[in-house]
mmCIF file of C-alpha atoms in Angstrom:
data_model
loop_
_atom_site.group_PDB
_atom_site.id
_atom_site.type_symbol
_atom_site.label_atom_id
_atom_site.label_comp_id
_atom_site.label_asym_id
_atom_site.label_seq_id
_atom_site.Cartn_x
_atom_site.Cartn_y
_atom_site.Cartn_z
ATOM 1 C CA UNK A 686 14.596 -10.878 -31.414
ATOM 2 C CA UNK A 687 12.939 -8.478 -33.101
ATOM 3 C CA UNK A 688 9.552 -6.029 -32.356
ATOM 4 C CA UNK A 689 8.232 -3.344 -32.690
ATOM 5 C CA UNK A 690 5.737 -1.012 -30.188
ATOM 6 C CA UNK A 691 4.213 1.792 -29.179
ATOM 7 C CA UNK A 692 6.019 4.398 -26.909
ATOM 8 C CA UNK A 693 3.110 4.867 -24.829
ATOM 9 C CA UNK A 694 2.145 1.299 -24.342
ATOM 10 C CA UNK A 695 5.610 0.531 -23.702
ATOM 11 C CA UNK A 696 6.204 3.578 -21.281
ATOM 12 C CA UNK A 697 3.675 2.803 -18.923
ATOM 13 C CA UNK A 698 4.538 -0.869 -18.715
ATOM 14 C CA UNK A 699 7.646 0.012 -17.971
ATOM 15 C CA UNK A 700 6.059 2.186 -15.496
ATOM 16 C CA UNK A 701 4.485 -0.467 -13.400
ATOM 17 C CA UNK A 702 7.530 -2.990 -13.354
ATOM 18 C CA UNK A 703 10.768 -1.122 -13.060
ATOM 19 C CA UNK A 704 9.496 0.178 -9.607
ATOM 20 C CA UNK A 705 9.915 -3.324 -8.436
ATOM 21 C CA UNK A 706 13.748 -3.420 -9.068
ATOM 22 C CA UNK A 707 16.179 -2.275 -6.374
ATOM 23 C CA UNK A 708 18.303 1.025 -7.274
ATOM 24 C CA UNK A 709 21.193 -0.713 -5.425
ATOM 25 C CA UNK A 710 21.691 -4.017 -6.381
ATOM 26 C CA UNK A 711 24.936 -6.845 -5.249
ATOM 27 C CA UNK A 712 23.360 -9.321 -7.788
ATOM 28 C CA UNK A 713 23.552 -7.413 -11.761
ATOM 29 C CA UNK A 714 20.220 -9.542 -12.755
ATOM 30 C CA UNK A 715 18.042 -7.853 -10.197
ATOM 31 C CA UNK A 716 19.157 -4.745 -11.759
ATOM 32 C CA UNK A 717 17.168 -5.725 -15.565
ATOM 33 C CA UNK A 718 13.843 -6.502 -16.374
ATOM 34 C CA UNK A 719 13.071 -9.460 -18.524
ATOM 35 C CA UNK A 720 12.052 -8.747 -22.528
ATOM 36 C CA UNK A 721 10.142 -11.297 -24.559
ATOM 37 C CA UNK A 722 8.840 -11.286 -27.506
ATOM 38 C CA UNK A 723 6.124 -13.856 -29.127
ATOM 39 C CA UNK A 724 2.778 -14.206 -30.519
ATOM 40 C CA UNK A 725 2.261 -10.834 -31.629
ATOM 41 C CA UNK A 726 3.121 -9.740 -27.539
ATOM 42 C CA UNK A 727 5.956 -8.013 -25.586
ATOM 43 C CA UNK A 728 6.048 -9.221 -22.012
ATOM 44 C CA UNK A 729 8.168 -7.777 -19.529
ATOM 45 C CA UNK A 730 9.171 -9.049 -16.131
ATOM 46 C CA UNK A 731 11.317 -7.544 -12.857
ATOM 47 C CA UNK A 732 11.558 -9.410 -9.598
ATOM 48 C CA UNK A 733 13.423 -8.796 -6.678
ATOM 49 C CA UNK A 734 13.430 -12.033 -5.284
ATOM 50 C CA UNK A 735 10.557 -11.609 -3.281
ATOM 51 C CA UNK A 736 8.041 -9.698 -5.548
ATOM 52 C CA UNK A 737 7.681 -10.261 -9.301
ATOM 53 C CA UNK A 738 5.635 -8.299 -11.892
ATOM 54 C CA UNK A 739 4.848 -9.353 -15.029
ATOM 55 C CA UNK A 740 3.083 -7.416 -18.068
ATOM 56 C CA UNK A 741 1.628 -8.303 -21.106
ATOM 57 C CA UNK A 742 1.348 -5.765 -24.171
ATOM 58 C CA UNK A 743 0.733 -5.729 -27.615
ATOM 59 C CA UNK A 744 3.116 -5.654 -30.219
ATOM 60 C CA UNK A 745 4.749 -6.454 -33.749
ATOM 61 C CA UNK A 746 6.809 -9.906 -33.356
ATOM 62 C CA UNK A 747 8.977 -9.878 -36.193
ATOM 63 C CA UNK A 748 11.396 -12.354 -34.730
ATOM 64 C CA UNK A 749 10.469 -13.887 -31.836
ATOM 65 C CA UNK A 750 13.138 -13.893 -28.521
ATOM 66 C CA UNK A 751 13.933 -13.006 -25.141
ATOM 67 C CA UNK A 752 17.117 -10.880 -23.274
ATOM 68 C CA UNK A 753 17.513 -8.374 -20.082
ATOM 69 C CA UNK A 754 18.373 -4.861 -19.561
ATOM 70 C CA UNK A 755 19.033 -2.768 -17.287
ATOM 71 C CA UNK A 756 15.395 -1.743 -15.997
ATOM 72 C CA UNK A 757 15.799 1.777 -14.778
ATOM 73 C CA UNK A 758 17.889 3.247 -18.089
ATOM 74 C CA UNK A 759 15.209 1.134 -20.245
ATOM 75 C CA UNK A 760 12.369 3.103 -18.485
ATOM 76 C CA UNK A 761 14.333 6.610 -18.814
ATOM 77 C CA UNK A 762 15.094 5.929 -22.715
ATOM 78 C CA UNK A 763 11.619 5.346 -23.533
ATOM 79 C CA UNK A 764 10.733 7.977 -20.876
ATOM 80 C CA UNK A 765 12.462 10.694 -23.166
ATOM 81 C CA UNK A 766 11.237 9.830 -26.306
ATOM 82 C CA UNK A 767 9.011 11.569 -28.587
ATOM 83 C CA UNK A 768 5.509 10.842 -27.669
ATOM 84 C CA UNK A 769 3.582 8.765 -30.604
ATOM 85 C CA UNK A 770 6.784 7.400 -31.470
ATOM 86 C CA UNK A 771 6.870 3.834 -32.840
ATOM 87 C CA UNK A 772 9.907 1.803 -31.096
ATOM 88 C CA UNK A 773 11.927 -1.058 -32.532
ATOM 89 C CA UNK A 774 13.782 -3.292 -30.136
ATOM 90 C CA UNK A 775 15.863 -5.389 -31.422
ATOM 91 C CA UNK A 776 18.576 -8.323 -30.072
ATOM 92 C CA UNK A 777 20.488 -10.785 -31.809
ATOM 93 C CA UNK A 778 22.345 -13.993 -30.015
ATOM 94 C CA UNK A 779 25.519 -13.187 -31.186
ATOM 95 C CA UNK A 780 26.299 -9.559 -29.580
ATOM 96 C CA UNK A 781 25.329 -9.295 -25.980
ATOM 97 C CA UNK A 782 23.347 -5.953 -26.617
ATOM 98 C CA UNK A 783 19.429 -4.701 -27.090
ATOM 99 C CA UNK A 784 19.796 -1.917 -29.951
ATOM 100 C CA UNK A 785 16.516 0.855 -29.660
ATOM 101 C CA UNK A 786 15.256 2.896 -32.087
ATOM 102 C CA UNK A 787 12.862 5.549 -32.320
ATOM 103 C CA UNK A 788 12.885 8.195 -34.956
ATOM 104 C CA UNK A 789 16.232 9.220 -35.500
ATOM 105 C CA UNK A 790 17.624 7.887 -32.145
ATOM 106 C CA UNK A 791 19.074 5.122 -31.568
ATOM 107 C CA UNK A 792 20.617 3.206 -27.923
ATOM 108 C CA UNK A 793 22.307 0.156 -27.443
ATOM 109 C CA UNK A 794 22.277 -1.416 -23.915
ATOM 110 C CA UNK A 795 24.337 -4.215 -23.088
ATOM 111 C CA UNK A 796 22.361 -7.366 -21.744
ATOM 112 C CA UNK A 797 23.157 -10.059 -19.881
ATOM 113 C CA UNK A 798 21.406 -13.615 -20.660
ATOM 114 C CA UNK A 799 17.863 -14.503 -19.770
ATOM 115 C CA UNK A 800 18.787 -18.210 -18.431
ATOM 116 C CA UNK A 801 20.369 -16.026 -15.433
ATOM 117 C CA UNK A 802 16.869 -14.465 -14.447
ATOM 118 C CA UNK A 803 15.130 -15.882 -11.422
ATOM 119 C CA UNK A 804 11.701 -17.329 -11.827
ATOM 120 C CA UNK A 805 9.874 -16.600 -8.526
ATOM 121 C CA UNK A 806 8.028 -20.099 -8.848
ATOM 122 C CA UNK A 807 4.569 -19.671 -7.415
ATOM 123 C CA UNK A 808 4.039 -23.186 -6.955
ATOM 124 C CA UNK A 809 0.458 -24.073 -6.288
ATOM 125 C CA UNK A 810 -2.379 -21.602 -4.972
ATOM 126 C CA UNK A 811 -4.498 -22.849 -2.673
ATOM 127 C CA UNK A 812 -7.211 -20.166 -3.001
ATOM 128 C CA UNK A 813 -8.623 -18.232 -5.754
ATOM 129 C CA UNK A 814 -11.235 -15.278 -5.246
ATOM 130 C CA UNK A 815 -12.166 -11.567 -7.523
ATOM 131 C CA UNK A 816 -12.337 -8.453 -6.240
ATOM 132 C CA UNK A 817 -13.439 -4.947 -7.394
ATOM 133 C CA UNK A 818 -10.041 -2.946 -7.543
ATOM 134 C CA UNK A 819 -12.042 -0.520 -5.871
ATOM 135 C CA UNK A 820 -12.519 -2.144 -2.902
ATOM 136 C CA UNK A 821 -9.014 -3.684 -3.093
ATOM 137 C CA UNK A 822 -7.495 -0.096 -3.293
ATOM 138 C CA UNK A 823 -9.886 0.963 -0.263
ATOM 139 C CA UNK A 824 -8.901 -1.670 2.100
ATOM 140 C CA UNK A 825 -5.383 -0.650 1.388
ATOM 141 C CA UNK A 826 -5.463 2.732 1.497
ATOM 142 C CA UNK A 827 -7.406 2.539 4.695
ATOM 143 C CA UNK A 828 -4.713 0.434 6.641
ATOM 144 C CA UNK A 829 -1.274 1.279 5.047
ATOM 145 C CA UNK A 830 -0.802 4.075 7.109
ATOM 146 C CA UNK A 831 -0.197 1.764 10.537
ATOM 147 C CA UNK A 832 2.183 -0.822 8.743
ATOM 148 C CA UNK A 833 5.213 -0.964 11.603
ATOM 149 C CA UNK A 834 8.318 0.291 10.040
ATOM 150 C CA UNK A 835 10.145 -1.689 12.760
ATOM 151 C CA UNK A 836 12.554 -4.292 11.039
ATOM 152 C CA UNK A 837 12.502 -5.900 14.137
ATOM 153 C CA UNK A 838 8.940 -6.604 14.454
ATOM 154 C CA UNK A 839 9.014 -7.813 10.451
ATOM 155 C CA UNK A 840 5.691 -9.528 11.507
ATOM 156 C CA UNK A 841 3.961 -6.257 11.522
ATOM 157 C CA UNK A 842 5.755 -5.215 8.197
ATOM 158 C CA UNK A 843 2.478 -5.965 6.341
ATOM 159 C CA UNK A 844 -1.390 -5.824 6.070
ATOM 160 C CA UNK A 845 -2.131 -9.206 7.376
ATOM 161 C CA UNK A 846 -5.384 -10.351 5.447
ATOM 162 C CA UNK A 847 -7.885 -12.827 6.702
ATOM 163 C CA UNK A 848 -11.535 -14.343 6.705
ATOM 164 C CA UNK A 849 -13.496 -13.180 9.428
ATOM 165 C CA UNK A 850 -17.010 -12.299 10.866
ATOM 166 C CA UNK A 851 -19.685 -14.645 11.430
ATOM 167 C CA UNK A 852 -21.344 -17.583 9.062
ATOM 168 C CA UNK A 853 -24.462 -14.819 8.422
ATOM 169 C CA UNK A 854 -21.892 -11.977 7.815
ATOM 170 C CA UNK A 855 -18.789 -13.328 6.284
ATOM 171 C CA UNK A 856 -15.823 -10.610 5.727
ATOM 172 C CA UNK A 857 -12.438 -10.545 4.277
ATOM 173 C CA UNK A 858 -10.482 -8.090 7.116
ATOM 174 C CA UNK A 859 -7.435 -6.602 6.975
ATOM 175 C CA UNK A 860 -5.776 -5.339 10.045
ATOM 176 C CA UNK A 861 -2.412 -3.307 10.158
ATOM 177 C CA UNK A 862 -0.435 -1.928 13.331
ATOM 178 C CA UNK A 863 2.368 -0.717 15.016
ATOM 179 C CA UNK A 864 1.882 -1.510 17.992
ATOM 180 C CA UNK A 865 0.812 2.318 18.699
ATOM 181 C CA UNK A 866 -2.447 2.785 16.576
ATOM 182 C CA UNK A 867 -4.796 -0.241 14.632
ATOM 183 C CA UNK A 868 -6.497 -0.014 11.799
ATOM 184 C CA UNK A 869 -9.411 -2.547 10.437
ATOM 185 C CA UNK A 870 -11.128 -2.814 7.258
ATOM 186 C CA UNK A 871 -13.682 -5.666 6.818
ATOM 187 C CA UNK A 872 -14.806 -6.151 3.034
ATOM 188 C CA UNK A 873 -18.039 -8.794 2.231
ATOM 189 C CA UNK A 874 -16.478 -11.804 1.727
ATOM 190 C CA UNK A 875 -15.897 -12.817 -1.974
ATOM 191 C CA UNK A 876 -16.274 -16.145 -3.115
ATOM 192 C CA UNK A 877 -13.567 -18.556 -2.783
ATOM 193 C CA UNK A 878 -12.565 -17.038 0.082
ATOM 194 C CA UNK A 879 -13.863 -18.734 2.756
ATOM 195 C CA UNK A 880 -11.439 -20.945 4.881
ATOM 196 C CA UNK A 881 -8.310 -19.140 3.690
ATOM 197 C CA UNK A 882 -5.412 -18.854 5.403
ATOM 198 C CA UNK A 883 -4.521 -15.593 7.270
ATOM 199 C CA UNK A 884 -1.432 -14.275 5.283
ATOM 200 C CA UNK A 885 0.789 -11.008 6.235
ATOM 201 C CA UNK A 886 1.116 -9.131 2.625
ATOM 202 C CA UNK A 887 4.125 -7.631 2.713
ATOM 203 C CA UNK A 888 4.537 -3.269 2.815
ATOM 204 C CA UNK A 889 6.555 -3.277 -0.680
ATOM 205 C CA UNK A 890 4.090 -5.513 -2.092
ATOM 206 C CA UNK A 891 0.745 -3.465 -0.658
ATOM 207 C CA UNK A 892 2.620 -0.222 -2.445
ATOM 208 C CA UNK A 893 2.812 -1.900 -5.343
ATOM 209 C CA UNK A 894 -0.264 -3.405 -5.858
ATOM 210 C CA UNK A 895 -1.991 0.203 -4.717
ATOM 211 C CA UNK A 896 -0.322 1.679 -7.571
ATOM 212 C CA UNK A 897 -1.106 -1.078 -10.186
ATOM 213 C CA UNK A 898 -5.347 0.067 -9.657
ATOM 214 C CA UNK A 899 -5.358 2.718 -12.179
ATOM 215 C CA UNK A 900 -8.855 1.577 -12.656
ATOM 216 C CA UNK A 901 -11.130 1.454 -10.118
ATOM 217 C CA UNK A 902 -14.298 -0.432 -12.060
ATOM 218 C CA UNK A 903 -11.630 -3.352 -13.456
ATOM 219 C CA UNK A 904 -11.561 -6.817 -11.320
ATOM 220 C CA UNK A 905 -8.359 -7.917 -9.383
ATOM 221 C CA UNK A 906 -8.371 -11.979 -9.135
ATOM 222 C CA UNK A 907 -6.058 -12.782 -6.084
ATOM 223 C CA UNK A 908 -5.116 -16.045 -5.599
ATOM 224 C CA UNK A 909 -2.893 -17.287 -2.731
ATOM 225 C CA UNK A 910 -1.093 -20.264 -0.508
ATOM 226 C CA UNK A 911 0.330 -20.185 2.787
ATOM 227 C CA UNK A 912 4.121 -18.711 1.460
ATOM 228 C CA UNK A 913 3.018 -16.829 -1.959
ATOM 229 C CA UNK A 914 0.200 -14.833 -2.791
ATOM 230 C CA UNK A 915 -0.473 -13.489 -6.789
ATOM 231 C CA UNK A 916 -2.628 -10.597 -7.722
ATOM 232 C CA UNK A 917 -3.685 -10.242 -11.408
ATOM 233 C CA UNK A 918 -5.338 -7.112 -12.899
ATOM 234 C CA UNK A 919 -5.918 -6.597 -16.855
ATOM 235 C CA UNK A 920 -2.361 -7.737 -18.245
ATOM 236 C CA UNK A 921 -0.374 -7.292 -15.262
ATOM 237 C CA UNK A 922 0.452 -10.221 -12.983
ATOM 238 C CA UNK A 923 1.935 -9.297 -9.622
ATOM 239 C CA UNK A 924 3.381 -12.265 -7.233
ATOM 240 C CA UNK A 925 5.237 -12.120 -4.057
ATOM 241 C CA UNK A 926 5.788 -14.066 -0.715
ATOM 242 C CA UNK A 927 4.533 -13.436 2.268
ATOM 243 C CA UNK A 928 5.451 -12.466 5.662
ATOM 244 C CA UNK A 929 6.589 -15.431 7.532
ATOM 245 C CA UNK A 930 5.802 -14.757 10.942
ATOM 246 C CA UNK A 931 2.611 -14.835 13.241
ATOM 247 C CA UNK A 932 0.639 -12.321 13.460
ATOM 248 C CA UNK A 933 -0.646 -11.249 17.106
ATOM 249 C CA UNK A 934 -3.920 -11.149 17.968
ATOM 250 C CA UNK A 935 -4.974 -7.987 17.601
ATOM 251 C CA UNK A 936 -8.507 -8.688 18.977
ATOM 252 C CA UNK A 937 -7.131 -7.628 22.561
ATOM 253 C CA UNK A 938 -6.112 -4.471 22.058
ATOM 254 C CA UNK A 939 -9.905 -3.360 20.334
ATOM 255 C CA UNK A 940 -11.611 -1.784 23.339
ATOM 256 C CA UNK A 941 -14.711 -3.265 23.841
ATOM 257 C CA UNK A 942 -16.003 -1.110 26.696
ATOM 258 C CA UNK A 943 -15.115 2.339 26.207
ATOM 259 C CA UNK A 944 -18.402 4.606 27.535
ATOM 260 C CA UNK A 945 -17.719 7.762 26.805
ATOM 261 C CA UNK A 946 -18.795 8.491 23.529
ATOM 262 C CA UNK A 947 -17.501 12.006 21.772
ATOM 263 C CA UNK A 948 -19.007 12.574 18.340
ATOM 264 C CA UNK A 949 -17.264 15.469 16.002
ATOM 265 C CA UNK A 950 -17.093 17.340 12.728
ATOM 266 C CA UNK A 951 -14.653 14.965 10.977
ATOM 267 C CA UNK A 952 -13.047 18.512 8.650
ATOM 268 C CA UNK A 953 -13.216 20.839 11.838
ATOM 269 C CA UNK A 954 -11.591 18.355 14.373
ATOM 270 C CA UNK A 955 -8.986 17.613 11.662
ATOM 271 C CA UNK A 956 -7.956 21.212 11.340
ATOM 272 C CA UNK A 957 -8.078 22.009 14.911
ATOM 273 C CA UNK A 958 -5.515 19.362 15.586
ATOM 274 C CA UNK A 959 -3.658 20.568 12.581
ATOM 275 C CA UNK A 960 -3.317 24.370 13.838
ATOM 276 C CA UNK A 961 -2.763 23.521 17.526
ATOM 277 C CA UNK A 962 0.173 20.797 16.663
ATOM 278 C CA UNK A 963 2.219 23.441 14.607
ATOM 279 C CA UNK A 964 3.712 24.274 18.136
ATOM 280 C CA UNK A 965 4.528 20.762 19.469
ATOM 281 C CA UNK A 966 7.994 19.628 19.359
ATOM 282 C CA UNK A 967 9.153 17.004 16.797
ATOM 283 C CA UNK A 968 9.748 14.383 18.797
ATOM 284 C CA UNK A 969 6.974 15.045 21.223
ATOM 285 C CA UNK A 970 4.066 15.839 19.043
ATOM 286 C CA UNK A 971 1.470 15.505 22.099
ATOM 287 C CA UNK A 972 -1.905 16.595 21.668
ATOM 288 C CA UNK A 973 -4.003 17.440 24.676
ATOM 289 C CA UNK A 974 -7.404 17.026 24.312
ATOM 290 C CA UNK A 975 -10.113 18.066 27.260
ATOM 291 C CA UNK A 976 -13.355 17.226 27.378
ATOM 292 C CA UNK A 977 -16.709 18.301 29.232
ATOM 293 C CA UNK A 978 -20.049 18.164 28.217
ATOM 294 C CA UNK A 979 -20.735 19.833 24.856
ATOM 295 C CA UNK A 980 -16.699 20.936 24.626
ATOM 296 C CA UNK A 981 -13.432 19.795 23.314
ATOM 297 C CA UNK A 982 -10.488 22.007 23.747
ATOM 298 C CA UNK A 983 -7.130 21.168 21.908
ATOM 299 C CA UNK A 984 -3.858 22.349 23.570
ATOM 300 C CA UNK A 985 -0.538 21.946 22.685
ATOM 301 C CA UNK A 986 2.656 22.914 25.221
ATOM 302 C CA UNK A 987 6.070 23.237 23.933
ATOM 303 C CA UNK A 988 8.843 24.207 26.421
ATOM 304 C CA UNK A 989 10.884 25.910 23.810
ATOM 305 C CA UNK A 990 8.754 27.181 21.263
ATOM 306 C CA UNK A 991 4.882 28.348 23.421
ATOM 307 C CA UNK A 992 1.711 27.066 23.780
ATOM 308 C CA UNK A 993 -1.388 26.797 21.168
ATOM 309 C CA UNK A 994 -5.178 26.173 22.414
ATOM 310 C CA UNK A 995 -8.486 25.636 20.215
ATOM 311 C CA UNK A 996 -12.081 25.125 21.476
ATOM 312 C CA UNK A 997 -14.508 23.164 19.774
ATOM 313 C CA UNK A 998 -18.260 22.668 19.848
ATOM 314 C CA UNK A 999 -19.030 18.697 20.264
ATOM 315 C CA UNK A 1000 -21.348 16.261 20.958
ATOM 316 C CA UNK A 1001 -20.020 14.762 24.592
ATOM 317 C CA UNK A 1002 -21.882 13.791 27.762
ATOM 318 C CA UNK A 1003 -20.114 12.150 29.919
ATOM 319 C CA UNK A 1004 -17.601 12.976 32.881
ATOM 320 C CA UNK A 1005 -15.022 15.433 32.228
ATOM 321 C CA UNK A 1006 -11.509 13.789 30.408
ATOM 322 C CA UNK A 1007 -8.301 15.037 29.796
ATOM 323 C CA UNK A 1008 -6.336 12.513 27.687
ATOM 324 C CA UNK A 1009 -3.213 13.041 25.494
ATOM 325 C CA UNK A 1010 -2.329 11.729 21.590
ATOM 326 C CA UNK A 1011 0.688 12.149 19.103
ATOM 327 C CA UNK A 1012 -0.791 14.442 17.022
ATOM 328 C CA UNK A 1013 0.340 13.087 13.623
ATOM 329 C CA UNK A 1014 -1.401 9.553 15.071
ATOM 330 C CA UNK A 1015 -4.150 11.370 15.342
ATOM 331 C CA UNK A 1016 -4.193 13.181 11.819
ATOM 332 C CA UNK A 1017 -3.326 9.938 9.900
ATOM 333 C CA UNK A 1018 -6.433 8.510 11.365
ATOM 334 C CA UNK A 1019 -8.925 11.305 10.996
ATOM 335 C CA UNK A 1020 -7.525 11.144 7.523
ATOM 336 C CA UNK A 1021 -8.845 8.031 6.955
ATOM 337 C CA UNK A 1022 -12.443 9.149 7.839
ATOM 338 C CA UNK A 1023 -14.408 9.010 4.566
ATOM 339 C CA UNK A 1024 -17.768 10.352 5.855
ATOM 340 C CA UNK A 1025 -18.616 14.017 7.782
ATOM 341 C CA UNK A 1026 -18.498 13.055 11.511
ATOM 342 C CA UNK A 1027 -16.194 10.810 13.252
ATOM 343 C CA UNK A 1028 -17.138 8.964 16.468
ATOM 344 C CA UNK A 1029 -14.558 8.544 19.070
ATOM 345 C CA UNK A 1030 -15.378 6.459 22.206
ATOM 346 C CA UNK A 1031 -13.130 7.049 24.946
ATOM 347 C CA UNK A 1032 -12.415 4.864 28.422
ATOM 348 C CA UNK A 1033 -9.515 6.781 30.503
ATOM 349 C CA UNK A 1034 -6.583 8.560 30.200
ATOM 350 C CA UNK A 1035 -4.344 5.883 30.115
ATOM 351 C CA UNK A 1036 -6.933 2.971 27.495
ATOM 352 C CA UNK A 1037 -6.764 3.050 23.978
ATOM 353 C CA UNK A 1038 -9.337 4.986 22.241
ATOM 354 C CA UNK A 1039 -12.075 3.609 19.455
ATOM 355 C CA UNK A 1040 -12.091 5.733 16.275
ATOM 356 C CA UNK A 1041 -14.967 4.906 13.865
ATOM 357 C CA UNK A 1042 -17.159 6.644 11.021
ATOM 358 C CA UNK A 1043 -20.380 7.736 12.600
ATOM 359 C CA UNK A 1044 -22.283 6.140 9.303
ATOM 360 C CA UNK A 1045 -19.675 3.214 7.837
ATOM 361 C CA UNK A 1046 -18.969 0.701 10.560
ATOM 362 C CA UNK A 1047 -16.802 -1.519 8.089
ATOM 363 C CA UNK A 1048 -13.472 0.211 9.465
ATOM 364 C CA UNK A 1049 -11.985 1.261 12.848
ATOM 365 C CA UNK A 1050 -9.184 2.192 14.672
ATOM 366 C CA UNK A 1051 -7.663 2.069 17.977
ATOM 367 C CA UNK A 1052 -5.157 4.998 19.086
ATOM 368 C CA UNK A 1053 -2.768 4.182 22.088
ATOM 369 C CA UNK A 1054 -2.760 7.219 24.356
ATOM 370 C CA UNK A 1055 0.138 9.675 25.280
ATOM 371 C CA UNK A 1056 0.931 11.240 28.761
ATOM 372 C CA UNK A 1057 0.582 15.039 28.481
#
């Protein structure tokens, strides 16, 4: 094998599939990423068994063939050198080594053969829809925050992704939790979609495909089956499994009658919490919050460290409340707020509590309560 390419081309390739690989690794493949050269193209490829990226660049085939290296000193090599350099990789059978060269440098890495790399075999997808990476990249920056990081509960390890809605208003949802806060995101159904099955994408695989949308206007074809799902943006083709595991039904826990309606200034509530939870402990991080008509005040009490207290102007009616939340629950979700004013609709002390936009209905959330 022999081809040549562009550092910069190369580098941020590299880039998108080394993340995949596992720094620790009990099986040496999973520690390289696939090279192949043909037709005038470099591909490169890293799986670790249950995600797989693949990339497609450019480049001059001289000779065309295929070997693997080890991914993270591949990425660091062409990482350090000189930018606008031209790089020539080149393998041959013989000699179990890539030789690199750039300028006046010059690497070898030893390789080991490409008939040992696994082929995460997609098998057949049973649908196939487009999206704009912008919306992709909202829906998954507006639920990632309440994956469950409990390896126990693997079946909330993921944004599980489904068709919902009604025949007139058709949506493709996707609902994350951890059993303490929810978070829902309902896109307009794309074509192709309809009658899919509900899949739980796994939290590696969400990370990775969040930082594959570098830009927002391209398309993002996903296409998936009830144990694989494949997401394909410009030359990069992502693939993993799925979750295998039910997810619950999350429809129970969405409050349905909570009356007591508080309305707020998305920034000022934000910071209020903010200052006030500076005093809470680590591991108690409550966050009182009493209401009256026209009046929110945020209080924090810390046995060992004092006590904090802001008062804020709001629109609230009903009966006076005093109800308690773990304050960085409560930050990660205002966070999520994309307009001004957030609406919060409130049962008891002791229900989960409704967090919406005032103006964009397409997402919510639900925040268990604390005892303060």
């Amino acid at each position: 094998m022999k081809v040549t390419v562009e550092r910069a081309q190369l580098l941020k390739s590299l880039g998108h599939v080394h993340r995949v690989v596992e720094r620790r690794n009990t099986i040496p493949i999973l520690g390289n990423v696939l090279v192949r050269a043909e037709n005038a193209k470099l591909s490169l490829k890293a799986t670790d068994l249950d995600l797989e990226v693949t990339e497609t660049l450019p480049a001059e085939t001289a000779t065309a063939g295929s070997t693997t290296v080890p991914a993270h000193m591949f990425y660091d090599i062409v990482r350090k050198l000189p930018d606008g350099s031209q790089i020539v990789l080149e393998a041959d059978g013989d000699r179990a080594v890539l030789a690199i060269r750039a300028g006046r440098s010059r690497f070898t890495l030893q390789t080991l053969p490409e008939n040992d790399f696994p082929d995460l075999a997609a098998g057949d997808m049973s649908h196939s829809f487009s999206l704009a990476a912008k919306d992709v990249k909202r829906l998954i920056d507006r639920t990632q925050f309440a994956i469950s990081t409990e390896e126990t509960r693997y079946y909330l390890n993921g944004i599980y992704l489904h068709a919902a809605g009604t025949a007139k208003a058709a949506t493709l949802r996707g609902v994350a939790t951890d059993g303490h806060r929810l978070a829902q995101l309902d896109l307009v159904q794309p074509k192709g979609a309809d009658g899919m099955p509900g899949v739980i994408v796994p939290r590696k695989t969400v990370g990775e495909v969040q930082r594959l949308i570098e830009d927002t206007d391209a398309e993002m074809t996903i296409e998936l089956s009830q144990a694989k799902i494949r997401f394909t943006i410009g030359n990069v083709v992502l693939t993993s499994k799925l979750i295998d595991g039910t997810f619950p039904d999350y429809g129970r826990v969405i409050p349905q009658g909570n009356d007591k309606e508080l309305v707020v200034d998305k920034k000022d509530f934000e910071n209020a919490v903010d200052r006030v939870s500076t005093i809470s402990s680590e591991r108690g991080r409550a966050v009182k919050l009493s209401l009256s008509p026209g009046k929110l005040v945020l209080s924090v009490t810390n046995p060992d460290s004092g006590s904090a207290t802001e008062e804020l102007e709001v629109e609230y009616a009903s009966d006076a409340l005093d109800i308690g939340f773990n304050s960085r629950y409560l930050l990660d979700i205002a966070a999520q707020i994309e307009g001004e004013v957030a609406t919060l609709r409130l049962a008891d002390p002791g229900s989960p509590t409704l967090v919406q936009d005032r103006d964009d209905k397409s997402a919510l959330y639900v925040l268990m309560p604390m005892r303060v």
